[in-house]
Amino acid sequence: MQPFAFVDLETTGTTASVDRITEVGIILVDGPNIQEWSSLINPETRISAFIERLTGITNQMVAEAPTFADVAQRVFQMLEGRLFVAHNARFDYGFLKQSFKRQGYDFQATTICTVKLSRRLFPGHPKHNLDSLIERHGLQVNGRHRALADAQLIHQFWQKIQQQIPPAKVAAAVKALTGRPSIPTHLNEQILDSLPQGPGVYLFYGENELPLYIGKSMNIRQRVLSHFTSDVSSAKEMSLSQQVRRIGYIETGGEIGALLKEAELVKKLQPTHNRKLRRNNELCSILLKETGAGLHINVAYARDLDFGRQSNLYGLFKSLREANKVLADLADGHELCKAIIGLEKVKPGKPCFARQLKRCRGGCVGEEPLVAHSMRLMAALSSLRFNSWPFTGPAYLKEDGDLLVIDNWAYLGTAKTEDELWQLLDSPRPQLDKDSYRILQKAIKSLQPIIDPAK
């Protein structure tokens, strides 16, 4: 039989990448042989008053204790090759893995979470926290929220189930838990079986109906599990996995549909853990107009433009400030005159600031013909040109059985039937979205025009 290690830690907080261990308790079991070991750990950071009250471990108590670096080799040797058993094992395993990593050790172990084991063996009970196990199984308490005392309780629970449950049933439960990907204890394990392995969008929910996070993948199940695999090394993933209580998903026909649906839902629902695809109501573009005095530049807001029908637009920017920054960088890189393009005010005939530094070719003082300046300006802007909508009306992109309906670069939705298609075409057109435009540019060759049979 594989040797066991029953482990419990006390820490300064809940995030393995930021907080530190303050106490380690380990019970090593090799058949009939049992060894116990524990040590306070100097976390090399301050313990908060709340944690002091919770664990009873004070800053004074750990001041002279060894650091984790001092005990790392010994702890690693004790745990190596053993089945790692802990209550909410992801927490303890994650902290040890991070702490070992800081000391140059690659710690890997097969884990058993006694929360999940209890839930699997005693499904009729609603609670499986350590206090519930103490009451339910009559465990002997020598202290709570101290590492060795809690490790002893976990070991007692293990001994109790050996007495109460047939060995084959316990072995089957252990095999099922160690053979399945690890998910947070507060999520129902059956969620793994319900997650599809195809493309789509997934939504993590907390305590209410507003999502915490929205993501997309070509394999929803695989991507969801990757969040819970990386939470032992990422503070962001740990925070998310601690909050998630429910997982929803929307299947799509392919990657483009997943990308568009993700961008749509993030802007609509504003999940707290998403940042990149948030709604931006100040979307701008550079508008280039030809006048009698040469090319005129103006930064205009998306709400005032017909993006798909105009051919004189350059770039999409989240704000006026970002657009002006890009213009300034172009001017510096191409020796353009900031006075001519409207970024700097000077009196007629006076040199702009860049000209005084010999970084402008002199259009502001007539030393460069306006036509030459305009040609260089257009060349500088060419890489930012906004592509006009290539159709006279709406179009579609087919992915498996889905029709992604697009008009003027705006994603209208997904149709599976002809009735749904015409409903989408009769719906109000949403405002241009930068992310949808970027996604569709990569799929432009797959777009097909929708031909109205009534015309």
XYZ file of C-alpha atoms in Angstrom:
455
model
C 0.000 0.000 0.000
C 1.232 3.498 -0.856
C 2.401 5.419 2.227
C 0.253 8.349 3.367
C 0.929 11.866 4.592
C -1.898 13.627 6.438
C -1.118 17.323 6.187
C -2.451 20.587 7.526
C -1.062 24.109 7.321
C -1.732 27.421 8.974
C -1.056 30.486 6.831
C -1.139 34.274 6.841
C -3.970 34.317 4.286
C -5.678 32.403 1.485
C -3.573 33.163 -1.610
C -0.644 30.800 -2.136
C 1.307 33.150 -4.395
C 1.144 36.041 -1.918
C 0.588 34.700 1.601
C 2.947 32.502 3.604
C 2.905 29.400 5.820
C 3.009 29.895 9.608
C 2.788 26.263 10.748
C 3.109 22.769 9.250
C 1.639 19.595 10.718
C 2.330 16.201 9.136
C 1.353 12.645 10.109
C 3.227 9.954 8.188
C 1.516 6.571 7.982
C 3.337 3.465 6.744
C 1.003 0.578 7.517
C 1.005 0.246 11.325
C 3.819 2.776 11.755
C 2.789 6.360 12.502
C 5.064 9.393 12.872
C 4.032 12.929 13.737
C 5.946 16.117 13.001
C 5.084 19.780 13.261
C 6.801 23.132 13.336
C 5.929 26.777 13.556
C 7.248 28.669 10.532
C 8.478 32.247 10.456
C 6.546 33.628 7.456
C 8.944 36.569 7.122
C 5.910 38.839 6.958
C 3.455 40.136 9.507
C 0.506 38.009 10.674
C -2.710 40.025 10.780
C -4.710 40.386 13.981
C -7.565 38.411 12.419
C -5.317 35.430 11.613
C -3.781 35.642 15.078
C -7.244 35.368 16.631
C -8.286 32.546 14.278
C -5.226 30.299 14.688
C -3.786 31.445 17.987
C -0.415 31.820 16.243
C 1.025 35.247 17.004
C 3.880 37.248 15.553
C 5.774 36.713 18.797
C 5.415 32.935 18.515
C 6.962 32.760 15.035
C 9.652 35.393 15.572
C 12.285 32.782 16.516
C 10.828 29.926 14.449
C 12.633 28.525 11.388
C 11.709 29.901 7.970
C 10.298 27.576 5.335
C 13.693 27.642 3.639
C 15.144 26.132 6.831
C 12.749 23.154 6.822
C 12.068 22.780 3.083
C 14.437 19.872 2.487
C 13.148 17.928 5.487
C 9.482 18.485 4.620
C 10.102 17.583 0.973
C 11.759 14.306 1.984
C 8.887 13.470 4.334
C 6.213 14.043 1.676
C 8.002 12.674 -1.375
C 6.283 9.603 -2.849
C 3.349 9.716 -0.447
C -0.370 10.094 -1.004
C -1.091 13.650 0.137
C -4.254 13.757 2.282
C -5.691 17.060 3.503
C -9.022 18.736 4.178
C -9.577 21.033 1.170
C -6.359 19.598 -0.252
C -6.098 22.186 -3.027
C -5.382 24.838 -0.396
C -2.624 22.987 1.476
C -1.105 21.462 -1.662
C -1.111 24.842 -3.416
C 0.689 26.554 -0.534
C 3.315 23.835 -0.245
C 3.875 23.709 -3.992
C 4.443 27.462 -4.113
C 6.673 27.440 -1.030
C 8.783 24.584 -2.412
C 9.026 26.332 -5.774
C 10.552 29.413 -4.116
C 13.276 27.146 -2.727
C 13.942 25.408 -6.051
C 11.958 22.205 -5.402
C 9.449 20.813 -7.892
C 6.863 19.258 -5.589
C 4.353 16.867 -7.176
C 1.945 14.626 -5.289
C -1.279 12.709 -5.768
C -3.817 14.340 -3.482
C -6.945 13.207 -1.674
C -9.292 15.877 -0.381
C -11.235 14.640 2.656
C -14.016 17.144 1.912
C -14.632 15.403 -1.420
C -14.080 11.966 0.092
C -16.691 12.646 2.766
C -19.111 14.023 0.194
C -18.684 10.901 -1.946
C -18.980 8.396 0.939
C -21.719 10.228 2.853
C -23.807 11.953 0.164
C -26.859 12.265 2.424
C -25.185 14.886 4.620
C -25.253 18.557 3.557
C -22.041 19.668 5.299
C -18.548 18.232 5.080
C -16.355 20.830 6.786
C -14.026 19.680 9.539
C -16.353 20.733 12.378
C -19.166 18.709 10.772
C -16.894 15.658 10.529
C -15.926 16.049 14.203
C -19.573 16.020 15.261
C -20.713 13.307 12.842
C -17.928 10.816 13.514
C -17.085 11.627 17.136
C -13.532 12.715 16.404
C -11.360 13.601 19.394
C -10.355 17.249 19.345
C -6.988 18.278 20.786
C -7.166 21.788 19.348
C -8.560 23.541 16.292
C -6.867 25.720 13.706
C -3.456 24.419 14.679
C -1.648 22.391 12.066
C -0.873 19.140 13.859
C -4.205 19.065 15.715
C -6.146 19.402 12.450
C -3.897 16.836 10.715
C -4.744 14.442 13.581
C -8.454 15.025 12.980
C -8.029 14.207 9.278
C -6.170 11.020 10.215
C -8.923 10.098 12.677
C -11.551 10.589 9.964
C -9.569 8.278 7.680
C -9.439 5.627 10.421
C -13.190 5.996 11.071
C -14.169 5.389 7.463
C -11.991 2.271 7.356
C -14.142 0.960 10.215
C -17.518 2.144 8.899
C -17.248 1.636 5.123
C -16.409 -1.567 3.220
C -12.786 -1.429 1.994
C -13.796 -1.895 -1.651
C -16.096 1.148 -1.489
C -13.379 3.308 0.107
C -10.852 2.146 -2.493
C -13.288 2.936 -5.306
C -13.907 6.428 -3.914
C -10.163 7.092 -3.596
C -9.565 5.839 -7.123
C -12.330 8.055 -8.488
C -10.986 11.136 -6.685
C -7.343 10.619 -7.592
C -8.206 9.785 -11.183
C -10.312 12.900 -11.829
C -9.117 16.451 -12.456
C -9.204 18.514 -9.297
C -11.918 21.146 -8.933
C -12.740 23.433 -5.977
C -14.524 21.670 -3.109
C -17.566 23.959 -3.310
C -18.322 22.893 -6.912
C -20.361 19.800 -7.655
C -18.043 17.240 -9.269
C -20.774 16.287 -11.739
C -20.158 19.617 -13.486
C -17.149 17.916 -15.123
C -19.394 15.370 -16.784
C -21.788 18.010 -18.115
C -19.177 20.278 -19.707
C -18.938 19.823 -23.505
C -15.617 19.212 -25.208
C -16.424 21.380 -28.213
C -16.218 25.132 -28.927
C -18.173 27.767 -27.074
C -18.321 30.183 -24.168
C -18.281 29.339 -20.462
C -19.480 31.498 -17.558
C -18.298 31.304 -13.934
C -20.942 32.398 -11.409
C -20.554 33.259 -7.735
C -23.336 33.690 -5.209
C -25.675 35.585 -7.562
C -26.836 35.588 -11.166
C -24.125 37.945 -12.454
C -21.089 36.096 -13.863
C -17.662 36.512 -12.304
C -15.835 35.622 -15.503
C -16.634 34.770 -19.128
C -14.212 32.881 -21.342
C -14.149 31.032 -24.648
C -12.441 27.927 -25.950
C -12.448 25.336 -28.688
C -12.761 22.777 -25.857
C -14.893 24.160 -23.028
C -14.229 21.318 -20.591
C -10.466 21.397 -21.070
C -10.284 25.172 -20.676
C -12.443 25.227 -17.539
C -10.277 22.578 -15.904
C -7.148 24.537 -16.789
C -8.361 27.373 -14.536
C -8.448 24.985 -11.589
C -5.099 23.431 -12.466
C -3.312 26.777 -12.508
C -4.904 28.233 -9.384
C -2.138 26.829 -7.197
C 0.360 29.127 -8.941
C -1.757 32.136 -9.925
C -3.286 34.569 -7.437
C -5.862 35.605 -10.045
C -6.926 32.012 -10.737
C -7.002 31.204 -7.012
C -9.267 34.184 -6.313
C -11.581 33.114 -9.121
C -11.739 29.448 -8.103
C -12.525 30.417 -4.498
C -15.507 32.494 -5.619
C -17.040 30.280 -8.308
C -20.155 28.330 -7.302
C -21.705 27.446 -10.644
C -20.582 27.083 -14.263
C -22.710 27.768 -17.325
C -21.856 27.411 -20.981
C -23.076 28.217 -24.487
C -21.960 25.938 -27.309
C -21.073 27.437 -30.687
C -20.403 26.031 -34.122
C -16.762 27.084 -34.141
C -14.047 29.468 -33.024
C -15.388 32.681 -34.597
C -18.787 32.146 -33.015
C -17.138 31.614 -29.620
C -15.024 34.757 -29.989
C -18.004 36.906 -31.016
C -20.266 35.523 -28.282
C -17.587 36.109 -25.642
C -17.093 39.732 -26.739
C -20.866 40.278 -26.777
C -21.517 38.784 -23.332
C -18.582 40.498 -21.618
C -19.835 43.902 -22.758
C -23.412 43.077 -21.855
C -22.847 41.469 -18.446
C -19.629 43.230 -17.309
C -18.101 40.329 -15.290
C -15.712 41.537 -12.601
C -12.778 39.303 -13.625
C -12.807 40.296 -17.310
C -10.896 43.387 -18.362
C -9.892 43.324 -22.029
C -13.322 43.084 -23.643
C -15.163 45.600 -21.454
C -17.612 48.019 -23.054
C -16.182 51.323 -24.244
C -18.594 54.075 -25.188
C -15.871 56.467 -26.397
C -14.744 54.462 -29.432
C -13.005 56.818 -31.884
C -11.459 56.827 -35.341
C -9.255 59.211 -37.319
C -11.290 60.885 -40.058
C -9.302 62.134 -43.054
C -10.942 64.714 -45.319
C -9.613 66.485 -48.377
C -10.155 70.260 -48.358
C -8.973 73.162 -50.445
C -6.198 73.702 -47.931
C -5.029 70.091 -48.122
C -5.849 67.021 -46.050
C -7.723 67.717 -42.846
C -7.585 65.359 -39.848
C -10.288 65.026 -37.243
C -10.764 62.445 -34.495
C -14.444 61.482 -34.457
C -16.544 59.298 -32.158
C -18.019 56.036 -33.438
C -21.559 57.169 -32.665
C -21.178 59.962 -35.242
C -19.767 57.799 -38.059
C -21.014 55.211 -40.520
C -18.001 52.956 -40.176
C -18.859 50.321 -42.708
C -19.737 52.765 -45.482
C -16.936 55.318 -45.138
C -13.556 54.764 -46.772
C -11.722 57.655 -45.111
C -11.401 56.250 -41.599
C -8.191 55.091 -39.934
C -7.932 53.005 -36.798
C -10.265 52.235 -33.914
C -9.327 53.682 -30.531
C -10.854 53.350 -27.087
C -10.643 57.092 -26.447
C -9.779 60.465 -27.929
C -6.603 60.429 -25.876
C -5.456 57.113 -27.382
C -6.181 58.355 -30.933
C -4.165 61.519 -30.387
C -1.314 59.488 -28.902
C -1.181 57.316 -32.037
C -1.222 60.425 -34.234
C 1.615 61.955 -32.222
C 3.690 58.779 -32.545
C 3.076 58.722 -36.315
C 4.127 62.351 -36.571
C 7.350 61.664 -34.661
C 8.127 58.553 -36.680
C 7.452 60.112 -40.102
C 8.650 63.693 -39.461
C 5.125 65.041 -39.944
C 4.147 68.496 -38.793
C 1.976 68.381 -35.670
C 0.700 71.868 -36.392
C -0.632 70.835 -39.813
C -2.324 67.690 -38.471
C -3.911 69.621 -35.607
C -1.975 68.360 -32.591
C -0.199 71.657 -31.939
C -1.304 75.272 -32.258
C 1.134 77.795 -33.754
C 0.711 81.170 -35.384
C 0.671 81.170 -39.227
C 4.173 81.089 -40.650
C 5.739 80.117 -37.322
C 7.618 76.827 -36.934
C 6.163 74.031 -34.837
C 8.157 72.703 -31.888
C 9.406 69.677 -33.869
C 10.676 71.980 -36.640
C 12.760 73.853 -34.111
C 14.329 70.498 -33.216
C 14.700 69.615 -36.919
C 12.203 66.737 -36.574
C 9.659 68.240 -38.960
C 10.386 68.813 -42.659
C 9.047 72.345 -42.528
C 5.484 72.158 -43.838
C 4.452 74.638 -41.152
C 6.786 77.330 -42.558
C 6.367 76.480 -46.259
C 9.679 74.635 -46.627
C 7.875 71.401 -47.582
C 5.075 71.552 -50.167
C 1.671 70.781 -48.662
C 1.096 68.092 -51.304
C 4.276 66.271 -50.289
C 3.278 66.454 -46.620
C -0.208 65.117 -47.445
C 1.256 62.177 -49.367
C 3.525 61.270 -46.474
C 0.592 61.604 -44.069
C -1.497 59.168 -46.117
C 1.403 56.726 -46.279
C 1.820 56.931 -42.504
C -1.899 56.271 -41.957
C -2.168 53.458 -44.502
C -1.511 50.673 -41.982
C -4.458 51.915 -39.892
C -7.019 52.061 -42.705
C -10.433 50.908 -41.607
C -11.817 48.441 -44.127
C -15.188 49.376 -45.543
C -17.964 46.811 -45.346
C -17.501 44.750 -48.534
C -21.202 44.048 -49.119
C -24.247 46.144 -49.983
C -26.210 44.478 -47.185
C -25.837 41.915 -44.393
C -23.707 38.779 -44.639
C -23.254 35.486 -42.842
C -20.473 33.174 -41.779
C -21.267 29.469 -41.486
C -19.763 27.372 -38.693
C -21.062 23.843 -38.457
C -24.858 24.331 -38.196
C -24.658 27.977 -37.069
C -25.095 31.053 -39.221
C -23.283 34.049 -37.720
C -25.168 37.087 -39.008
C -23.134 40.253 -39.609
C -24.048 43.674 -40.967
C -21.712 46.609 -41.382
C -19.154 44.791 -39.167
C -21.749 44.482 -36.365
C -22.490 40.987 -35.047
C -26.285 40.601 -34.957
C -26.376 37.098 -33.491
C -26.444 33.424 -34.426
C -29.261 31.737 -36.340
C -29.973 28.023 -36.663
C -33.179 28.307 -38.678
C -34.460 30.542 -41.470
C -36.992 32.162 -39.104
C -34.206 33.049 -36.664
C -32.185 34.500 -39.531
C -34.935 36.906 -40.600
C -35.643 37.858 -36.978
C -32.018 38.888 -36.615
C -32.129 40.856 -39.853
C -35.193 42.747 -38.591
C -33.535 43.560 -35.241
C -31.960 46.966 -34.405
C -28.315 47.257 -35.402
C -25.866 47.448 -32.481
C -23.113 50.040 -32.355
C -19.787 49.092 -33.902
C -17.638 47.025 -31.573
C -13.855 47.111 -31.863
C -13.384 43.521 -30.750
C -15.992 42.149 -33.161
C -14.404 44.103 -36.020
C -10.972 42.680 -35.147
C -12.365 39.130 -34.986
C -14.226 39.456 -38.288
C -11.210 40.866 -40.109
C -9.523 37.489 -39.635
C -12.553 35.713 -41.088
C -13.404 38.142 -43.870
C -12.803 35.575 -46.633
C -15.452 33.308 -45.108
C -18.225 35.945 -45.157
C -21.006 35.441 -47.698
C -23.697 38.006 -48.627
C -27.292 37.341 -47.627
C -29.561 37.682 -50.626
C -33.177 38.588 -49.870
C -35.332 36.391 -52.166
C -38.031 39.092 -52.167
C -35.734 41.457 -54.050
